[in-house]
Amino acid sequence: MQSTKFYIDGRWVDPQERRLLDVVDPSSELPLAQISLGSAADIDHAVSSARRAFSQWSDVAVQDRIELLRRLVEIYSARIDEMASVISSEMGAPLTLARTAQAASGLSHLRIFLGEFENFRFEDVLSSQAPDDRIIREPIGVCGLITPWNWPMNQVCLKAAPAMTAGCTVVLKPSEIAPLSSMLFAEFIDRAGYPAGVFNLVNGDGPTAGEALARHADVDMISFTGSSRAGAAVSRAAADSFKRVALELGGKSPYIIFDDLDVAAAAARCARSCFTNTGQSCDAPTRMLVERSAYEQAIEAARAVAAEMQPDDPRKEGNHIGPLVSKAQFDKVQELIFAALGEGARLVAGGPGRPADFDKGYFTRPTIFADVENDMRIAREEVFGPVLAIMPFDNEEEAIRLANDTVYGLSSYIQTGDSARAQRVARKIRAGVVRLNGASRGPGSPFGGYKHSGIGREGGRWGIEEYLEIKAVAGWSRSAA
């Protein structure tokens, strides 16, 4: 990996301006690597490369593009331990999680897209009533991909694989906080043999490189994952050129527990999911809503999980949690913990400050608050740390009202022994994903949110369609075809 270079037009190249940034190991607070911060000129260089490559790449046979994706899968699979190690170092995920979830999620998406493209129809007849109308799905063009630090390969693979295999060319700007895994991915792309200009990578910050990419007139689409605040800025920058914008943003996901099942087991699942990845997941269930008759039982079960999932060295194997990704993130989480205490929430586990055994690193305690009101900051703002807010409800209608009383709508979770009620409540929740009684999402399931949680869907055939334009052609000659 060339840490201070960018991958543009099939080569590792020097930046146009020399602006360096340390990538910090969040467990030690020491520099891990040094990267270059890209300028608008670097973005222009990458976009020009992608634009030149697009005309030829979009004409490459779909099966040939699929074969390149298959080669990418082989390379990624062979080097997945290397990818896991890089992710663990740059953003603090414990090594077990980095391998089995972080790196593995990227590989899983690549494999799922392989299957989806094998069966995807780029051309079709409109209907039996209109046999001379042809619907053609064409690649949208040059795509700017802006990805976050919290699940780096999950998001890079969700965006780059469908875009490139659909026939688009891409410019990736990963988070400058955790860019090394994306640079390793660029090496995989190079080894797979993708033509020059199909995939380009420029590191940089949001206000400079991200803004330039979103605003660039030769970029046809922006796909962004990050905070709702940054998503709004990307939308504003993209507006003047009328490019397509896909956004996967924040969440404040409710986890509803009724009293007609094993409440302790359900509450423990919620707490583990909330604390996994040190709470740095947009779909983390950070609001536990519990039927009042089971309220204290749920609190005790969650408290036990907090005692088990204590912070430790991310380079160790195990089910512990690692540090938060940066000082800025640590400070934000601490601020919201203090805000919850000030607003009168009951501290059940954890609390402010580092755990007792740590005097360095951005480690924080798994923290639980009970008796939370839905107008408290801890209930309304996305903490993005291992902090769980618990509140009671008295009936189904109140549970639905509390769950929907948020500007977000990414994910939600429902736990009940009554399958009819589970389905009834699922239909009432304003969120893009609903999981009933711990069920996992199936391969290729669409992911995205309502309201401030975003626009569009990623994953499976929905993720492919994001990168395609639809052309309707009337009077198509079937004999000529």
Tab-separated table of C-alpha atoms in Angstrom, residues 50-353:
chain	number	residue	atom	x	y	z
A	50	ALA	CA	-13.243	7.954	-14.560
A	51	ARG	CA	-14.940	9.978	-17.303
A	52	ARG	CA	-12.441	8.840	-19.951
A	53	ALA	CA	-12.820	5.200	-18.896
A	54	PHE	CA	-16.615	5.244	-18.813
A	55	SER	CA	-17.329	5.128	-22.554
A	56	GLN	CA	-15.346	1.920	-23.048
A	57	TRP	CA	-16.155	0.294	-19.708
A	58	SER	CA	-19.904	0.741	-20.151
A	59	ASP	CA	-19.652	-1.140	-23.468
A	60	VAL	CA	-17.815	-4.113	-21.961
A	61	ALA	CA	-19.994	-7.227	-21.978
A	62	VAL	CA	-21.799	-7.765	-18.687
A	63	GLN	CA	-20.375	-11.274	-18.381
A	64	ASP	CA	-16.841	-9.896	-18.679
A	65	ARG	CA	-17.557	-7.407	-15.893
A	66	ILE	CA	-18.942	-10.259	-13.802
A	67	GLU	CA	-15.746	-12.253	-14.330
A	68	LEU	CA	-13.681	-9.341	-13.003
A	69	LEU	CA	-15.928	-9.220	-9.933
A	70	ARG	CA	-15.382	-12.954	-9.514
A	71	ARG	CA	-11.619	-12.385	-9.605
A	72	LEU	CA	-11.981	-9.614	-7.009
A	73	VAL	CA	-13.854	-12.043	-4.743
A	74	GLU	CA	-11.013	-14.558	-5.042
A	75	ILE	CA	-8.365	-11.975	-4.126
A	76	TYR	CA	-10.375	-10.562	-1.226
A	77	SER	CA	-11.076	-14.055	0.114
A	78	ALA	CA	-7.396	-15.005	0.011
A	79	ARG	CA	-6.370	-11.857	1.884
A	80	ILE	CA	-9.281	-11.450	4.292
A	81	ASP	CA	-7.074	-11.849	7.379
A	82	GLU	CA	-4.885	-9.005	6.132
A	83	MET	CA	-7.975	-6.866	5.619
A	84	ALA	CA	-9.221	-7.688	9.122
A	85	SER	CA	-5.894	-6.706	10.665
A	86	VAL	CA	-5.907	-3.352	8.874
A	87	ILE	CA	-9.482	-2.590	9.928
A	88	SER	CA	-8.733	-3.517	13.547
A	89	SER	CA	-5.721	-1.202	13.605
A	90	GLU	CA	-7.308	1.809	11.941
A	91	MET	CA	-10.701	1.951	13.649
A	92	GLY	CA	-10.297	-0.202	16.755
A	93	ALA	CA	-12.577	-3.155	16.058
A	94	PRO	CA	-11.496	-6.179	18.122
A	95	LEU	CA	-9.741	-8.692	15.907
A	96	THR	CA	-12.505	-11.306	16.132
A	97	LEU	CA	-15.133	-8.774	15.086
A	98	ALA	CA	-12.829	-7.335	12.409
A	99	ARG	CA	-12.441	-10.753	10.815
A	100	THR	CA	-15.886	-12.337	11.296
A	101	ALA	CA	-18.017	-9.224	10.737
A	102	GLN	CA	-16.113	-6.207	9.445
A	103	ALA	CA	-13.951	-7.792	6.725
A	104	ALA	CA	-16.411	-10.652	6.231
A	105	SER	CA	-19.315	-8.300	5.474
A	106	GLY	CA	-17.459	-6.827	2.504
A	107	LEU	CA	-16.679	-10.253	1.083
A	108	SER	CA	-20.286	-11.346	1.647
A	109	HIS	CA	-21.606	-8.381	-0.333
A	110	LEU	CA	-19.237	-9.107	-3.220
A	111	ARG	CA	-20.458	-12.701	-3.371
A	112	ILE	CA	-24.105	-11.683	-3.173
A	113	PHE	CA	-23.673	-9.219	-6.032
A	114	LEU	CA	-22.066	-11.966	-8.119
A	115	GLY	CA	-25.250	-13.986	-7.854
A	116	GLU	CA	-27.507	-10.995	-8.429
A	117	PHE	CA	-25.711	-9.946	-11.619
A	118	GLU	CA	-25.856	-13.467	-13.040
A	119	ASN	CA	-29.649	-13.150	-13.053
A	120	PHE	CA	-30.100	-9.408	-13.566
A	121	ARG	CA	-31.960	-8.284	-16.691
A	122	PHE	CA	-30.577	-5.112	-18.257
A	123	GLU	CA	-33.163	-5.225	-21.059
A	124	ASP	CA	-36.758	-6.367	-21.043
A	125	VAL	CA	-40.076	-6.026	-22.852
A	126	LEU	CA	-42.412	-3.561	-21.162
A	127	SER	CA	-45.345	-5.989	-21.042
A	128	SER	CA	-47.303	-8.509	-23.095
A	129	GLN	CA	-49.684	-5.658	-23.978
A	130	ALA	CA	-46.760	-3.557	-25.268
A	131	PRO	CA	-44.338	-6.031	-26.889
A	132	ASP	CA	-42.707	-3.322	-29.028
A	133	ASP	CA	-41.706	-1.227	-26.013
A	134	ARG	CA	-38.241	-2.058	-24.727
A	135	ILE	CA	-37.012	-1.110	-21.243
A	136	ILE	CA	-33.219	-0.699	-21.155
A	137	ARG	CA	-31.223	-0.232	-17.965
A	138	GLU	CA	-27.978	1.637	-18.593
A	139	PRO	CA	-25.111	2.633	-16.242
A	140	ILE	CA	-25.614	6.139	-14.933
A	141	GLY	CA	-21.993	7.213	-15.516
A	142	VAL	CA	-19.280	8.448	-13.151
A	143	CYS	CA	-20.146	7.776	-9.508
A	144	GLY	CA	-18.633	9.493	-6.487
A	145	LEU	CA	-18.588	7.172	-3.479
A	146	ILE	CA	-18.088	8.668	-0.020
A	147	THR	CA	-17.763	6.052	2.703
A	148	PRO	CA	-17.515	6.116	6.533
A	149	TRP	CA	-15.031	4.807	9.068
A	150	ASN	CA	-17.309	2.632	11.186
A	151	TRP	CA	-17.896	-0.266	8.735
A	152	PRO	CA	-15.393	0.598	6.006
A	153	MET	CA	-15.476	-2.536	3.822
A	154	ASN	CA	-19.172	-3.126	4.328
A	155	GLN	CA	-19.867	0.246	2.733
A	156	VAL	CA	-17.123	0.243	0.085
A	157	CYS	CA	-18.266	-3.143	-1.236
A	158	LEU	CA	-21.959	-2.179	-1.094
A	159	LYS	CA	-21.183	0.762	-3.382
A	160	ALA	CA	-18.191	-0.093	-5.590
A	161	ALA	CA	-19.187	-3.629	-6.586
A	162	PRO	CA	-22.668	-2.843	-7.982
A	163	ALA	CA	-21.542	0.430	-9.548
A	164	MET	CA	-18.591	-1.034	-11.445
A	165	THR	CA	-20.317	-4.263	-12.458
A	166	ALA	CA	-23.314	-2.274	-13.712
A	167	GLY	CA	-20.901	-0.445	-16.036
A	168	CYS	CA	-20.208	2.731	-14.077
A	169	THR	CA	-16.799	4.093	-13.200
A	170	VAL	CA	-16.120	5.307	-9.695
A	171	VAL	CA	-14.146	7.728	-7.559
A	172	LEU	CA	-13.967	6.581	-3.935
A	173	LYS	CA	-13.291	8.993	-1.080
A	174	PRO	CA	-13.065	6.912	2.097
A	175	SER	CA	-13.079	8.431	5.546
A	176	GLU	CA	-9.739	10.025	6.329
A	177	ILE	CA	-10.033	8.587	9.855
A	178	ALA	CA	-9.869	4.961	8.635
A	179	PRO	CA	-8.630	4.977	5.024
A	180	LEU	CA	-6.115	2.117	5.043
A	181	SER	CA	-8.619	-0.676	4.402
A	182	SER	CA	-9.884	1.178	1.320
A	183	MET	CA	-6.315	1.555	0.072
A	184	LEU	CA	-5.879	-2.200	0.489
A	185	PHE	CA	-9.123	-2.688	-1.436
A	186	ALA	CA	-7.662	-0.537	-4.240
A	187	GLU	CA	-4.733	-2.939	-4.328
A	188	PHE	CA	-7.211	-5.827	-4.705
A	189	ILE	CA	-8.856	-3.965	-7.605
A	190	ASP	CA	-5.481	-3.499	-9.272
A	191	ARG	CA	-4.562	-7.172	-8.857
A	192	ALA	CA	-7.938	-8.239	-10.259
A	193	GLY	CA	-7.130	-6.429	-13.511
A	194	TYR	CA	-9.835	-3.798	-13.747
A	195	PRO	CA	-9.084	-1.383	-16.621
A	196	ALA	CA	-7.428	1.917	-15.756
A	197	GLY	CA	-9.891	4.574	-14.639
A	198	VAL	CA	-12.741	2.238	-13.682
A	199	PHE	CA	-11.846	2.542	-9.983
A	200	ASN	CA	-10.110	5.583	-8.528
A	201	LEU	CA	-9.337	6.475	-4.904
A	202	VAL	CA	-8.584	9.878	-3.418
A	203	ASN	CA	-8.182	10.326	0.329
A	204	GLY	CA	-9.305	13.578	1.886
A	205	ASP	CA	-11.605	15.330	4.300
A	206	GLY	CA	-15.258	16.137	3.773
A	207	PRO	CA	-15.087	19.931	3.451
A	208	THR	CA	-12.409	19.758	0.736
A	209	ALA	CA	-12.341	16.462	-1.170
A	210	GLY	CA	-15.894	15.414	-0.322
A	211	GLU	CA	-17.319	18.793	-1.280
A	212	ALA	CA	-15.353	18.838	-4.556
A	213	LEU	CA	-16.582	15.354	-5.463
A	214	ALA	CA	-20.220	16.113	-4.649
A	215	ARG	CA	-20.111	19.383	-6.561
A	216	HIS	CA	-18.163	18.176	-9.622
A	217	ALA	CA	-20.114	18.691	-12.851
A	218	ASP	CA	-18.731	15.491	-14.442
A	219	VAL	CA	-19.947	13.267	-11.610
A	220	ASP	CA	-23.341	11.761	-12.447
A	221	MET	CA	-24.153	10.298	-9.040
A	222	ILE	CA	-23.067	10.586	-5.417
A	223	SER	CA	-23.548	7.710	-2.989
A	224	PHE	CA	-22.825	8.839	0.561
A	225	THR	CA	-22.854	7.065	3.912
A	226	GLY	CA	-22.346	9.080	7.077
A	227	SER	CA	-24.108	11.470	9.409
A	228	SER	CA	-27.376	13.184	8.545
A	229	ARG	CA	-25.675	16.570	8.900
A	230	ALA	CA	-22.998	15.645	6.367
A	231	GLY	CA	-25.613	14.058	4.100
A	232	ALA	CA	-27.473	17.367	3.939
A	233	ALA	CA	-24.211	19.119	2.981
A	234	VAL	CA	-23.583	16.572	0.221
A	235	SER	CA	-27.114	17.083	-1.122
A	236	ARG	CA	-26.651	20.844	-1.234
A	237	ALA	CA	-23.317	20.531	-3.045
A	238	ALA	CA	-24.824	18.113	-5.583
A	239	ALA	CA	-27.946	20.147	-6.278
A	240	ASP	CA	-26.562	22.589	-8.841
A	241	SER	CA	-25.543	19.802	-11.239
A	242	PHE	CA	-28.763	17.773	-10.727
A	243	LYS	CA	-26.836	14.570	-10.081
A	244	ARG	CA	-28.495	11.597	-8.456
A	245	VAL	CA	-27.877	11.409	-4.704
A	246	ALA	CA	-28.163	8.250	-2.600
A	247	LEU	CA	-27.807	8.663	1.160
A	248	GLU	CA	-27.454	6.144	3.986
A	249	LEU	CA	-27.430	8.212	7.150
A	250	GLY	CA	-27.959	8.043	10.891
A	251	GLY	CA	-30.340	6.170	13.113
A	252	LYS	CA	-31.861	5.988	16.579
A	253	SER	CA	-33.305	2.527	16.279
A	254	PRO	CA	-35.997	1.335	18.719
A	255	TYR	CA	-35.955	-2.169	20.177
A	256	ILE	CA	-39.481	-2.982	21.367
A	257	ILE	CA	-39.889	-5.750	23.952
A	258	PHE	CA	-43.359	-7.003	24.943
A	259	ASP	CA	-43.796	-9.094	28.086
A	260	ASP	CA	-45.116	-12.251	26.356
A	261	LEU	CA	-41.732	-13.903	25.685
A	262	ASP	CA	-38.350	-14.437	27.360
A	263	VAL	CA	-37.732	-10.799	28.291
A	264	ALA	CA	-34.261	-11.356	29.752
A	265	ALA	CA	-33.021	-13.036	26.572
A	266	ALA	CA	-34.520	-10.304	24.392
A	267	ALA	CA	-33.008	-7.527	26.491
A	268	ALA	CA	-29.610	-9.220	26.443
A	269	ARG	CA	-29.752	-9.446	22.632
A	270	CYS	CA	-30.547	-5.751	22.459
A	271	ALA	CA	-27.665	-4.761	24.719
A	272	ARG	CA	-25.154	-6.944	22.866
A	273	SER	CA	-26.230	-5.506	19.544
A	274	CYS	CA	-26.067	-1.959	20.906
A	275	PHE	CA	-22.538	-2.427	22.288
A	276	THR	CA	-21.098	-4.389	19.332
A	277	ASN	CA	-18.556	-2.374	17.335
A	278	THR	CA	-18.423	-0.117	20.415
A	279	GLY	CA	-21.866	1.180	19.495
A	280	GLN	CA	-20.556	2.675	16.249
A	281	SER	CA	-23.248	1.311	13.932
A	282	CYS	CA	-25.981	3.364	12.310
A	283	ASP	CA	-28.581	0.639	12.883
A	284	ALA	CA	-27.608	-0.097	16.496
A	285	PRO	CA	-30.674	-0.564	18.751
A	286	THR	CA	-29.948	2.328	21.102
A	287	ARG	CA	-33.503	2.824	22.452
A	288	MET	CA	-34.908	-0.175	24.335
A	289	LEU	CA	-38.678	0.181	24.812
A	290	VAL	CA	-39.999	-2.331	27.340
A	291	GLU	CA	-43.535	-3.182	28.420
A	292	ARG	CA	-43.801	-1.829	31.940
A	293	SER	CA	-44.565	-5.176	33.596
A	294	ALA	CA	-41.167	-6.478	32.398
A	295	TYR	CA	-39.229	-3.234	32.727
A	296	GLU	CA	-36.920	-3.961	35.683
A	297	GLN	CA	-36.261	-7.497	34.451
A	298	ALA	CA	-35.043	-6.105	31.126
A	299	ILE	CA	-32.848	-3.535	32.860
A	300	GLU	CA	-31.110	-6.231	34.908
A	301	ALA	CA	-30.477	-8.396	31.845
A	302	ALA	CA	-28.967	-5.448	29.991
A	303	ARG	CA	-26.823	-4.567	33.016
A	304	ALA	CA	-25.369	-8.099	32.998
A	305	VAL	CA	-24.360	-7.731	29.335
A	306	ALA	CA	-22.629	-4.422	30.077
A	307	ALA	CA	-20.608	-6.167	32.778
A	308	GLU	CA	-19.533	-8.869	30.299
A	309	MET	CA	-18.702	-6.676	27.278
A	310	GLN	CA	-15.921	-4.605	28.791
A	311	PRO	CA	-13.290	-2.796	26.702
A	312	ASP	CA	-9.974	-4.474	25.934
A	313	ASP	CA	-7.126	-4.404	23.426
A	314	PRO	CA	-8.594	-4.638	19.899
A	315	ARG	CA	-5.671	-6.835	18.809
A	316	LYS	CA	-6.956	-9.577	21.104
A	317	GLU	CA	-9.446	-12.232	20.073
A	318	GLY	CA	-12.726	-12.268	21.978
A	319	ASN	CA	-16.140	-10.675	22.422
A	320	HIS	CA	-14.951	-7.539	24.197
A	321	ILE	CA	-15.366	-4.065	22.746
A	322	GLY	CA	-12.603	-1.867	21.430
A	323	PRO	CA	-12.015	1.875	21.672
A	324	LEU	CA	-14.053	4.547	19.982
A	325	VAL	CA	-12.484	5.599	16.700
A	326	SER	CA	-11.148	9.058	17.579
A	327	LYS	CA	-10.834	11.740	20.226
A	328	ALA	CA	-13.660	13.692	18.596
A	329	GLN	CA	-15.935	10.655	18.883
A	330	PHE	CA	-14.849	10.015	22.474
A	331	ASP	CA	-15.596	13.627	23.421
A	332	LYS	CA	-19.018	13.498	21.772
A	333	VAL	CA	-20.010	10.322	23.609
A	334	GLN	CA	-18.806	11.742	26.922
A	335	GLU	CA	-20.806	14.924	26.341
A	336	LEU	CA	-24.015	12.939	25.794
A	337	ILE	CA	-23.401	10.769	28.859
A	338	PHE	CA	-23.052	13.896	30.993
A	339	ALA	CA	-26.179	15.337	29.314
A	340	ALA	CA	-28.198	12.258	30.277
A	341	LEU	CA	-27.056	12.543	33.886
A	342	GLY	CA	-27.951	16.219	33.901
A	343	GLU	CA	-31.421	15.560	32.494
A	344	GLY	CA	-32.234	13.032	35.200
A	345	ALA	CA	-31.825	9.648	33.532
A	346	ARG	CA	-31.011	6.786	35.928
A	347	LEU	CA	-27.482	5.443	35.433
A	348	VAL	CA	-27.625	1.635	35.459
A	349	ALA	CA	-24.161	0.717	34.190
A	350	GLY	CA	-20.995	2.451	33.051
A	351	GLY	CA	-20.892	6.221	33.129
A	352	PRO	CA	-18.455	8.955	32.158
A	353	GLY	CA	-14.715	8.588	31.720
